[in-house]
Amino acid sequence: VVSMAFLLPTLDSPCDDLPDIQDPRVSIRPIALPMCVRVRRFYAVTTRAK
């Protein structure tokens, strides 16, 4: 299982700094600013789930 802990710093980073996730279980890519909050919530939930 790939650790998702490296995602934690992105929660406080600018939206355009969200990483291009290679984990096949995570299909999120850096996306438009209006979706930033939802993406950050997804990252937080995903990280806690691990």
Coordinates of N, CA and C in Angstrom, one line a residue:
V1 N 0.9 -1.2 0.0 CA 0.0 0.0 0.0 C 0.9 1.2 0.0
V2 N 0.6 2.1 -0.9 CA 1.4 3.4 -1.0 C 0.9 4.3 0.1
S3 N 1.8 4.9 0.8 CA 1.5 5.8 1.9 C 1.0 7.1 1.3
M4 N -0.1 7.7 1.8 CA -0.6 8.9 1.3 C -0.2 10.1 2.1
A5 N 0.7 9.8 3.1 CA 1.1 10.9 4.0 C 1.7 12.1 3.3
F6 N 2.4 11.8 2.2 CA 3.0 12.9 1.4 C 2.0 13.9 0.9
L7 N 0.7 13.6 0.9 CA -0.3 14.5 0.5 C -0.6 15.6 1.5
L8 N -0.3 15.3 2.8 CA -0.7 16.3 3.8 C -0.2 17.7 3.6
P9 N 1.1 17.9 3.2 CA 1.5 19.3 2.9 C 0.7 20.0 1.8
T10 N 0.1 19.3 0.9 CA -0.6 19.9 -0.2 C -1.9 20.6 0.4
L11 N -2.3 20.2 1.6 CA -3.6 20.8 2.1 C -3.4 22.2 2.4
D12 N -2.1 22.7 2.6 CA -1.8 24.1 2.9 C -1.2 24.8 1.7
S13 N -1.1 24.1 0.6 CA -0.4 24.6 -0.6 C -1.4 25.3 -1.5
P14 N -0.9 26.2 -2.4 CA -1.7 26.8 -3.4 C -2.4 25.7 -4.3
C15 N -3.5 26.0 -4.8 CA -4.3 24.9 -5.5 C -3.5 24.5 -6.7
D16 N -2.8 25.4 -7.4 CA -2.0 24.9 -8.6 C -0.8 24.1 -8.3
D17 N -0.5 23.9 -7.0 CA 0.6 23.1 -6.6 C 0.2 21.7 -6.2
L18 N -1.1 21.4 -6.4 CA -1.5 20.0 -6.1 C -0.8 19.1 -7.0
P19 N -0.3 18.0 -6.5 CA 0.6 17.1 -7.3 C -0.2 16.2 -8.3
D20 N 0.4 15.7 -9.3 CA -0.2 14.8 -10.2 C 0.0 13.4 -9.6
I21 N -1.1 12.9 -9.0 CA -1.0 11.7 -8.3 C -0.9 10.5 -9.3
Q22 N 0.1 9.6 -9.0 CA 0.3 8.4 -9.8 C -0.4 7.2 -9.3
D23 N -0.8 7.2 -8.0 CA -1.5 6.1 -7.4 C -2.8 5.8 -8.2
P24 N -3.0 4.6 -8.8 CA -4.1 4.3 -9.6 C -5.4 4.4 -8.9
R25 N -5.4 4.3 -7.5 CA -6.6 4.4 -6.7 C -7.0 5.9 -6.6
V26 N -6.2 6.8 -7.0 CA -6.5 8.2 -6.9 C -6.4 8.8 -8.2
S27 N -7.6 9.1 -8.8 CA -7.6 9.6 -10.2 C -7.7 11.1 -10.3
I28 N -7.4 11.8 -9.2 CA -7.4 13.3 -9.2 C -6.2 13.8 -9.9
R29 N -6.3 14.8 -10.6 CA -5.2 15.5 -11.3 C -5.3 17.0 -10.9
P30 N -4.2 17.8 -11.0 CA -4.4 19.2 -10.7 C -5.5 19.8 -11.6
I31 N -6.4 20.5 -11.0 CA -7.6 21.0 -11.7 C -7.9 22.4 -11.4
A32 N -9.0 22.9 -12.0 CA -9.4 24.3 -11.9 C -9.6 24.8 -10.5
L33 N -9.3 26.1 -10.3 CA -9.4 26.7 -9.0 C -10.7 26.5 -8.3
P34 N -11.9 26.6 -9.0 CA -13.1 26.5 -8.3 C -13.3 25.1 -7.6
M35 N -12.6 24.1 -8.0 CA -12.7 22.8 -7.4 C -11.7 22.6 -6.3
C36 N -10.9 23.6 -6.0 CA -9.8 23.4 -5.1 C -10.3 22.9 -3.7
V37 N -11.3 23.6 -3.2 CA -11.8 23.2 -1.9 C -12.3 21.7 -1.8
R38 N -13.0 21.3 -2.8 CA -13.5 19.9 -2.9 C -12.3 19.0 -3.0
V39 N -11.3 19.3 -3.8 CA -10.1 18.5 -3.9 C -9.4 18.4 -2.6
R40 N -9.3 19.5 -1.9 CA -8.6 19.4 -0.6 C -9.3 18.6 0.4
R41 N -10.7 18.7 0.4 CA -11.5 17.8 1.3 C -11.3 16.4 0.9
F42 N -11.2 16.1 -0.4 CA -11.0 14.7 -0.8 C -9.6 14.2 -0.3
Y43 N -8.6 15.0 -0.5 CA -7.3 14.6 0.0 C -7.3 14.4 1.5
A44 N -8.0 15.2 2.2 CA -8.0 15.0 3.7 C -8.7 13.7 4.1
V45 N -9.8 13.4 3.4 CA -10.6 12.2 3.7 C -9.8 11.0 3.3
T46 N -9.1 11.1 2.1 CA -8.3 10.0 1.6 C -7.2 9.7 2.6
T47 N -6.5 10.7 3.0 CA -5.4 10.6 3.9 C -5.8 10.0 5.3
R48 N -6.9 10.4 5.8 CA -7.4 9.8 7.1 C -7.8 8.4 6.9
A49 N -8.3 8.1 5.7 CA -8.8 6.7 5.5 C -7.6 5.7 5.4
K50 N -6.4 6.2 5.1 CA -5.3 5.3 5.1 C -4.8 5.0 6.5

